[in-house]
JSON list of C-alpha atoms in Angstrom, two decimals:
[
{"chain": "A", "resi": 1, "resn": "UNK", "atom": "CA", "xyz": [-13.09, -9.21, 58.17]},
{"chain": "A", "resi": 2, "resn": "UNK", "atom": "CA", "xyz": [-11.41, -8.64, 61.64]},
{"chain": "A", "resi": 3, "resn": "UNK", "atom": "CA", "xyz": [-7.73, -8.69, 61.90]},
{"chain": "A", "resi": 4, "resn": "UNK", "atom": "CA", "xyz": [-8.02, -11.66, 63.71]},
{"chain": "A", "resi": 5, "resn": "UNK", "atom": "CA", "xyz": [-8.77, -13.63, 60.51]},
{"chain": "A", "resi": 6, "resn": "UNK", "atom": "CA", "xyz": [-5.50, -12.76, 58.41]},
{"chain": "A", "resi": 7, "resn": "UNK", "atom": "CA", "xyz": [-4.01, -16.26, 56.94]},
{"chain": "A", "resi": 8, "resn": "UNK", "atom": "CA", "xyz": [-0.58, -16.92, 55.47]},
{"chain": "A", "resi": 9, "resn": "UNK", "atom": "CA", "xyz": [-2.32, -16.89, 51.87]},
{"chain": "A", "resi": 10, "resn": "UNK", "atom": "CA", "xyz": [-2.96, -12.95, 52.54]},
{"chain": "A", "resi": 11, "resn": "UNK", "atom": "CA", "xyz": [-0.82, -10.24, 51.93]},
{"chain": "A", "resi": 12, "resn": "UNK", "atom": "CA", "xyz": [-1.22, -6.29, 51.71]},
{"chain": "A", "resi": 13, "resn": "UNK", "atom": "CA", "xyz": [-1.48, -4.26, 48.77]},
{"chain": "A", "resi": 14, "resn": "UNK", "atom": "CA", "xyz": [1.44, -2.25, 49.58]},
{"chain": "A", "resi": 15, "resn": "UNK", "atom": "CA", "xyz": [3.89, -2.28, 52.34]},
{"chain": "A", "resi": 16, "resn": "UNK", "atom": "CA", "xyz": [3.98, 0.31, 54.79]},
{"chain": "A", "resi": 17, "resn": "UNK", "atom": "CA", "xyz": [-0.35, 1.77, 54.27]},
{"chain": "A", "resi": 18, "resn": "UNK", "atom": "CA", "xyz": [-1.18, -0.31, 57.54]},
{"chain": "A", "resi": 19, "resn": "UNK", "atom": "CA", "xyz": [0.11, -2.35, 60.35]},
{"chain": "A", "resi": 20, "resn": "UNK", "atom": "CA", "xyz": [0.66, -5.82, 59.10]},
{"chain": "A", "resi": 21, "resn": "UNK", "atom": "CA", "xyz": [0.18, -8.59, 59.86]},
{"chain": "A", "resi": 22, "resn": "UNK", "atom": "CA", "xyz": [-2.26, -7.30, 62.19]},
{"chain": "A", "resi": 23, "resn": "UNK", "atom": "CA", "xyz": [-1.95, -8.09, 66.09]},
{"chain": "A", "resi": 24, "resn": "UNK", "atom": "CA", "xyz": [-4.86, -9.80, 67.49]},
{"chain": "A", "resi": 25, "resn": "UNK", "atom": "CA", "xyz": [-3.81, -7.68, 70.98]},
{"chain": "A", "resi": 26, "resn": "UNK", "atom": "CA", "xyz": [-3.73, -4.12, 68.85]},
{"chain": "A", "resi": 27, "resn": "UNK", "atom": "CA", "xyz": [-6.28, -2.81, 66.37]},
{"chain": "A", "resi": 28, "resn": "UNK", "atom": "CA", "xyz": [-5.12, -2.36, 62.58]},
{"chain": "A", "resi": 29, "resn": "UNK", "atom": "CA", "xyz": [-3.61, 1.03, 62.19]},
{"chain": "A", "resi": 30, "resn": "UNK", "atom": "CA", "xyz": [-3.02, 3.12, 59.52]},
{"chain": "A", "resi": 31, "resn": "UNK", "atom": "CA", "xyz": [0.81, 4.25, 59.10]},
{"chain": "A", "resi": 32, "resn": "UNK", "atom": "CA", "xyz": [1.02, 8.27, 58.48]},
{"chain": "A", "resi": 33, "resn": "UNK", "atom": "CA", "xyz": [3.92, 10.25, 59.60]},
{"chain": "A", "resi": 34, "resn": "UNK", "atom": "CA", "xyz": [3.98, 13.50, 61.44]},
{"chain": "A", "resi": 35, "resn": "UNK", "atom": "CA", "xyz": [6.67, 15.93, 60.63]},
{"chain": "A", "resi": 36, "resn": "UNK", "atom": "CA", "xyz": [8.69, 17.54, 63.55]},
{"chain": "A", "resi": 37, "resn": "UNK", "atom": "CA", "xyz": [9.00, 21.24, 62.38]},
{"chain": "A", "resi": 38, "resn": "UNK", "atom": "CA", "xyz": [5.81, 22.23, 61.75]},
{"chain": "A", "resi": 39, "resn": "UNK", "atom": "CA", "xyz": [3.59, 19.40, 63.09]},
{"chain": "A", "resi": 40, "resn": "UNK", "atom": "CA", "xyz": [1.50, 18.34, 60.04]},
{"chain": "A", "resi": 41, "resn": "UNK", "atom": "CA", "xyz": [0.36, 14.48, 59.90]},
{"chain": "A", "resi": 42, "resn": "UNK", "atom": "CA", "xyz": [0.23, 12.63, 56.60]},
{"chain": "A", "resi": 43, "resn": "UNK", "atom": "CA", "xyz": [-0.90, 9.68, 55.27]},
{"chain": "A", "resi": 44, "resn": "UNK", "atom": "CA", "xyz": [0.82, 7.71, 53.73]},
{"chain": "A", "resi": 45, "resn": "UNK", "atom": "CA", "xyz": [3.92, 8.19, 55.18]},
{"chain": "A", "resi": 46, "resn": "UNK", "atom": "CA", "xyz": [6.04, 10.71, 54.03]},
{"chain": "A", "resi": 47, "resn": "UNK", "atom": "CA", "xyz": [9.71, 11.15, 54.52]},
{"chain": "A", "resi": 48, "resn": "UNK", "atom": "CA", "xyz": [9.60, 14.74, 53.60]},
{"chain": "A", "resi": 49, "resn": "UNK", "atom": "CA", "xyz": [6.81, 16.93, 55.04]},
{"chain": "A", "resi": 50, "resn": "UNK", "atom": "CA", "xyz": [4.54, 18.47, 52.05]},
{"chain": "A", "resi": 51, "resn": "UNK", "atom": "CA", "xyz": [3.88, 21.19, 53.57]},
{"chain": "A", "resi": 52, "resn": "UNK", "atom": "CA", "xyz": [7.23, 22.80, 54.49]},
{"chain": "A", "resi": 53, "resn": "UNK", "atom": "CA", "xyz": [9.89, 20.33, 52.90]},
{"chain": "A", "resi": 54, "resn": "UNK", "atom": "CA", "xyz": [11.36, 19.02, 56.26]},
{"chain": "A", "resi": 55, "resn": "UNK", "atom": "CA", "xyz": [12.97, 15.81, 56.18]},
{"chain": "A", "resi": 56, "resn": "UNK", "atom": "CA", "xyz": [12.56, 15.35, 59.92]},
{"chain": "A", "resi": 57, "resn": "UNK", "atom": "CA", "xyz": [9.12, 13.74, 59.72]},
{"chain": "A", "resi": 58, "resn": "UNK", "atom": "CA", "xyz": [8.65, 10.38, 61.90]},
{"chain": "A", "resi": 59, "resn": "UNK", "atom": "CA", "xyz": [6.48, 7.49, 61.35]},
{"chain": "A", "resi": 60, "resn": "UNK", "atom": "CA", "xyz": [3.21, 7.58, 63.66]},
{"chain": "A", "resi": 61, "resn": "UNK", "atom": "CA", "xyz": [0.14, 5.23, 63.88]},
{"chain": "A", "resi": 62, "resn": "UNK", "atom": "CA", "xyz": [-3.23, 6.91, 62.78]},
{"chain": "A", "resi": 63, "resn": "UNK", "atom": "CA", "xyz": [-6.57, 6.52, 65.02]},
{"chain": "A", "resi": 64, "resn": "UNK", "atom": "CA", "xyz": [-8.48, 3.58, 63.84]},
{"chain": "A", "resi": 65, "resn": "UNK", "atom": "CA", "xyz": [-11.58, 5.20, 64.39]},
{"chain": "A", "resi": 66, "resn": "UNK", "atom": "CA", "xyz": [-12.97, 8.38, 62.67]},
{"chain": "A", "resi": 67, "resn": "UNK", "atom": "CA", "xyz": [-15.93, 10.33, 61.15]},
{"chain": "A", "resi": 68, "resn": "UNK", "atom": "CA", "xyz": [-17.56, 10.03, 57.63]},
{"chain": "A", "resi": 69, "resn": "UNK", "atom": "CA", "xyz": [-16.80, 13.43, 56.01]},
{"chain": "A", "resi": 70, "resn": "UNK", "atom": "CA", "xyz": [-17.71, 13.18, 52.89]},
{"chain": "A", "resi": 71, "resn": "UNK", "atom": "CA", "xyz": [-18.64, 10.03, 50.50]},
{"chain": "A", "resi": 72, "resn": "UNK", "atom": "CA", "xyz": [-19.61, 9.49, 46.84]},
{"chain": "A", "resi": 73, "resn": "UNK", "atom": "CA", "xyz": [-20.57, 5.86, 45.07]},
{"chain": "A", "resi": 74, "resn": "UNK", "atom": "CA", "xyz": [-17.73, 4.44, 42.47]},
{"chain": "A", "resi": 75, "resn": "UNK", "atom": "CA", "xyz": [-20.59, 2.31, 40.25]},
{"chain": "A", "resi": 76, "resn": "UNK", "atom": "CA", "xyz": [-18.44, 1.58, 37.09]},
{"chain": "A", "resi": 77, "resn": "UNK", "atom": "CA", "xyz": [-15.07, -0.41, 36.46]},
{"chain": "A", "resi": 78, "resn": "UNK", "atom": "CA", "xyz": [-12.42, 1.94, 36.54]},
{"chain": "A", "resi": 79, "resn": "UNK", "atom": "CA", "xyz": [-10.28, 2.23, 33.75]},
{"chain": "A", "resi": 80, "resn": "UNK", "atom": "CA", "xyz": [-7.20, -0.29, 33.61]},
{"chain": "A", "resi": 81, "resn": "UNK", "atom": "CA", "xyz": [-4.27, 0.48, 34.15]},
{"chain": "A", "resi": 82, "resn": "UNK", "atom": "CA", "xyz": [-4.11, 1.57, 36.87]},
{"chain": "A", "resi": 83, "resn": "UNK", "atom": "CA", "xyz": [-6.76, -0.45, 38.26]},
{"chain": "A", "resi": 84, "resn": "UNK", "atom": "CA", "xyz": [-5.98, -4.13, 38.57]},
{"chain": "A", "resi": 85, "resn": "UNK", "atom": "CA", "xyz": [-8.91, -5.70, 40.65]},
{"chain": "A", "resi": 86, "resn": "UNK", "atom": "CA", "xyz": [-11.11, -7.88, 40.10]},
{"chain": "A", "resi": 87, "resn": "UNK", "atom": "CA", "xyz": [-12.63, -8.31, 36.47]},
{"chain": "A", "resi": 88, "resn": "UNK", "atom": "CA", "xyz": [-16.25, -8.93, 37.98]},
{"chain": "A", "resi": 89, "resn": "UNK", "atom": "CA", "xyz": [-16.61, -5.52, 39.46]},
{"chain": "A", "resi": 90, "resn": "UNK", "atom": "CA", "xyz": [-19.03, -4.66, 42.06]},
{"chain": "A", "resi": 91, "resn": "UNK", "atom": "CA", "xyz": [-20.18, -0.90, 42.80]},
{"chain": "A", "resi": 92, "resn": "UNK", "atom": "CA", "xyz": [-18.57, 0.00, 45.97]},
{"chain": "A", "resi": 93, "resn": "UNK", "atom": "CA", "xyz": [-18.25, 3.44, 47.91]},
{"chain": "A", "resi": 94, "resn": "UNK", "atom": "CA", "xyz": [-15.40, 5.62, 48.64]},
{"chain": "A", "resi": 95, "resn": "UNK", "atom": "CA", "xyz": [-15.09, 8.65, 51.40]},
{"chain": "A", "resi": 96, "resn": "UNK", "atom": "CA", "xyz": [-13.24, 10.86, 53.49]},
{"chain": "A", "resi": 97, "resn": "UNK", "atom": "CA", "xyz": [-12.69, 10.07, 56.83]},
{"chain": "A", "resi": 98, "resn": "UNK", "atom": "CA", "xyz": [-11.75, 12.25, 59.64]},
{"chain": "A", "resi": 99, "resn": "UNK", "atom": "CA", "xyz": [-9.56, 11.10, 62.06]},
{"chain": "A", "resi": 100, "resn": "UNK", "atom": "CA", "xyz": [-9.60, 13.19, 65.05]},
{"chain": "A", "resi": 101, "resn": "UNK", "atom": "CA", "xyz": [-6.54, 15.53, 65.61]},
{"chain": "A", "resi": 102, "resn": "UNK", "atom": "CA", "xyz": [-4.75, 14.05, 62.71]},
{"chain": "A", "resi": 103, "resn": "UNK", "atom": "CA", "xyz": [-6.38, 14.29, 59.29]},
{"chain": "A", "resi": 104, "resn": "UNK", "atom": "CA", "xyz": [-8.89, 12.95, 56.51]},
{"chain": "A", "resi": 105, "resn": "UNK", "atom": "CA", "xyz": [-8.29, 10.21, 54.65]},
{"chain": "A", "resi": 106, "resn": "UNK", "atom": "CA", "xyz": [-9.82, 9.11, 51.36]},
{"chain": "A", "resi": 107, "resn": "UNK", "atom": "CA", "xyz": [-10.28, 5.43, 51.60]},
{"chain": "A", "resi": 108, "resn": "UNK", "atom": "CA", "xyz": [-12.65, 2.57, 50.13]},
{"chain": "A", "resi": 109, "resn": "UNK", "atom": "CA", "xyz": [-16.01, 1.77, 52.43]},
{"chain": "A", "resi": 110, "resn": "UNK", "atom": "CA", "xyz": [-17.16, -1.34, 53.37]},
{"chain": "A", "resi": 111, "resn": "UNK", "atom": "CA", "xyz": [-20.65, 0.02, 52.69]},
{"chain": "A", "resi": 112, "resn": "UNK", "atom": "CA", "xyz": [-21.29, 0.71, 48.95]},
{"chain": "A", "resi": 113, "resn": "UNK", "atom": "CA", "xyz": [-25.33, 0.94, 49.75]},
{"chain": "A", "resi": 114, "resn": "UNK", "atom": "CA", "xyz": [-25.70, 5.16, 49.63]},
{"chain": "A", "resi": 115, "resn": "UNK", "atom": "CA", "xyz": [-28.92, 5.10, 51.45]},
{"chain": "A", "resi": 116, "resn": "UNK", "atom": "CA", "xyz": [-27.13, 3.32, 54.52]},
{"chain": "A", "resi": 117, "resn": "UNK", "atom": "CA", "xyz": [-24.25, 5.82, 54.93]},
{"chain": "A", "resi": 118, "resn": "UNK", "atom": "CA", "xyz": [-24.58, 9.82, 56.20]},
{"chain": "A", "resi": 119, "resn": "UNK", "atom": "CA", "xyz": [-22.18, 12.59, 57.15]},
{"chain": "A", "resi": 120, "resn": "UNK", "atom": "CA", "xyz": [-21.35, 12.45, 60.07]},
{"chain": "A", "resi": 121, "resn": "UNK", "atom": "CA", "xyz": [-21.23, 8.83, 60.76]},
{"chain": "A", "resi": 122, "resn": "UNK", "atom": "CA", "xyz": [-18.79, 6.98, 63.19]},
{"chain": "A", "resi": 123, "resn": "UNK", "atom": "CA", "xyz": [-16.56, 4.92, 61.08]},
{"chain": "A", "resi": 124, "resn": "UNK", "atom": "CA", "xyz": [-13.72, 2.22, 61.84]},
{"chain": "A", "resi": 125, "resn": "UNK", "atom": "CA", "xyz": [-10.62, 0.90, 59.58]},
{"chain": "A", "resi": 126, "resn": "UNK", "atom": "CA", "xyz": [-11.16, -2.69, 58.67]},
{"chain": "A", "resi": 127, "resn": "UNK", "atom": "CA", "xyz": [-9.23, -4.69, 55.85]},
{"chain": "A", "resi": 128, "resn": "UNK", "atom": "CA", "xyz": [-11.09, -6.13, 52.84]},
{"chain": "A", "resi": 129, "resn": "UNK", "atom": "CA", "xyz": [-9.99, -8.26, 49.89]},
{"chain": "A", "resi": 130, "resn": "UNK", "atom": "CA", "xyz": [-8.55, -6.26, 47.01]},
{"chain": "A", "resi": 131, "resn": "UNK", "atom": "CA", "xyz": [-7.92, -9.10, 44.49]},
{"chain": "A", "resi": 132, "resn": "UNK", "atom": "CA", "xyz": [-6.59, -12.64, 44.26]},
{"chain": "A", "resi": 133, "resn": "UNK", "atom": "CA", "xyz": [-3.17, -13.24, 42.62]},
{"chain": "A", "resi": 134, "resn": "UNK", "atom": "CA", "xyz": [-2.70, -16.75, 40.48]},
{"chain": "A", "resi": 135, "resn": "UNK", "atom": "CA", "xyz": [-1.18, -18.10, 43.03]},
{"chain": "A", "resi": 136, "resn": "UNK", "atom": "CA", "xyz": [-4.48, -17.86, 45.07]},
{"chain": "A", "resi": 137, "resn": "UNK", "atom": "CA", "xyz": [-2.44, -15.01, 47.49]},
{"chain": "A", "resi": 138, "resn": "UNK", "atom": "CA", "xyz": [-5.07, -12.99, 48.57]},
{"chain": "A", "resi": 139, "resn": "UNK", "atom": "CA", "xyz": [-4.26, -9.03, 48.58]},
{"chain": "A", "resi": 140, "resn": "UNK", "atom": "CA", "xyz": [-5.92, -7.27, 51.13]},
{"chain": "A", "resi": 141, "resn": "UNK", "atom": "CA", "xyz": [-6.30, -3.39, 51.46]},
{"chain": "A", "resi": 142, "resn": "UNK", "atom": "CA", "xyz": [-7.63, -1.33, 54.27]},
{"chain": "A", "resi": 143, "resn": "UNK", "atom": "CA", "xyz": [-11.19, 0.18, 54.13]},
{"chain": "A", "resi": 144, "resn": "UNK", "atom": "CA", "xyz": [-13.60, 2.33, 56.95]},
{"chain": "A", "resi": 145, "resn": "UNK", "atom": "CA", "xyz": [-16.65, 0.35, 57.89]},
{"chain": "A", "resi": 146, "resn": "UNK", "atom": "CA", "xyz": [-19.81, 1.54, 59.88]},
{"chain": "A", "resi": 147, "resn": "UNK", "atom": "CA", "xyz": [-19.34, 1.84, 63.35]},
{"chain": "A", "resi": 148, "resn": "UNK", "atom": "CA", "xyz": [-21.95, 0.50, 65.84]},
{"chain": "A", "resi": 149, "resn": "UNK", "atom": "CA", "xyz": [-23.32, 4.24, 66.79]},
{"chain": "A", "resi": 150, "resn": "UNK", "atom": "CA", "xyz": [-22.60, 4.90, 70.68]},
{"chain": "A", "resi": 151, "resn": "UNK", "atom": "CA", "xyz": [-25.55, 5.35, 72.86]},
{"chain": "A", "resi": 152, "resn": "UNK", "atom": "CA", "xyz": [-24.81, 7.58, 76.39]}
]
């Protein structure tokens, strides 16, 4: 899914993770916050810096682009609560992401085929359905897809 193909019968799984509704003139960013003392970026955004309790942290888009760190394969329903997706569950894979200068974040892959991911890989944020409400509101989350590699 692109962010040009968001619909009024979508909304995110939780205000403030990612730009929404997405622009079709800006890519889909992830919202962190960077704190103004000591510098250190955070996703999500936090209104008090972890690292050395400073409430003068400010909201800042993260890169939408970034490197497979690390990745392992989820292949079994979590337990619920807390998850609430879908009852038909399909293996999927989760990573770490680095996003240059800023920070890694864990997020779900678009990819949940092992053999067809490696360290190291280029990656880009994408959204993906999460569930479907009763209502037939469709709750999207954000997820790192393969990147097309770049050739020089």
């Amino acid at each position: 899914m692109t962010s040009t193909e968001v619909t009024a019968a979508q909304k995110p799984v939780a205000q403030g993770l990612f730009t929404w509704p997405p622009s079709t003139s800006e890519p889909l960013r992830l919202i962190g916050s960077e704190c103004a003392d000591c510098h250190l970026v955070s996703f999500p955004a936090a209104p008090v810096c972890v690292r050395c309790a400073s409430g003068q942290s400010e909201e800042r888009l993260l890169a939408d682009r970034g490197t497979l760190w690390t990745y392992t394969t989820q292949d079994f329903r979590p337990p619920s609560p807390p998850y609430d997706g879908p009852e038909a569950f399909e293996p999927y894979a989760v990573g770490y992401i680095e996003l240059p200068g800023e920070l890694l974040v864990e997020a779900r892959l678009t990819e949940p085929d092992p053999d067809k991911l490696h360290i190291g890989q280029p990656m880009r944020l994408t959204l993906v359905p999460y569930t479907t409400q009763d209502d037939g509101t469709e709750v999207m989350t954000f997820a790192f897809a393969p990147a097309e590699e770049e050739t020089s």
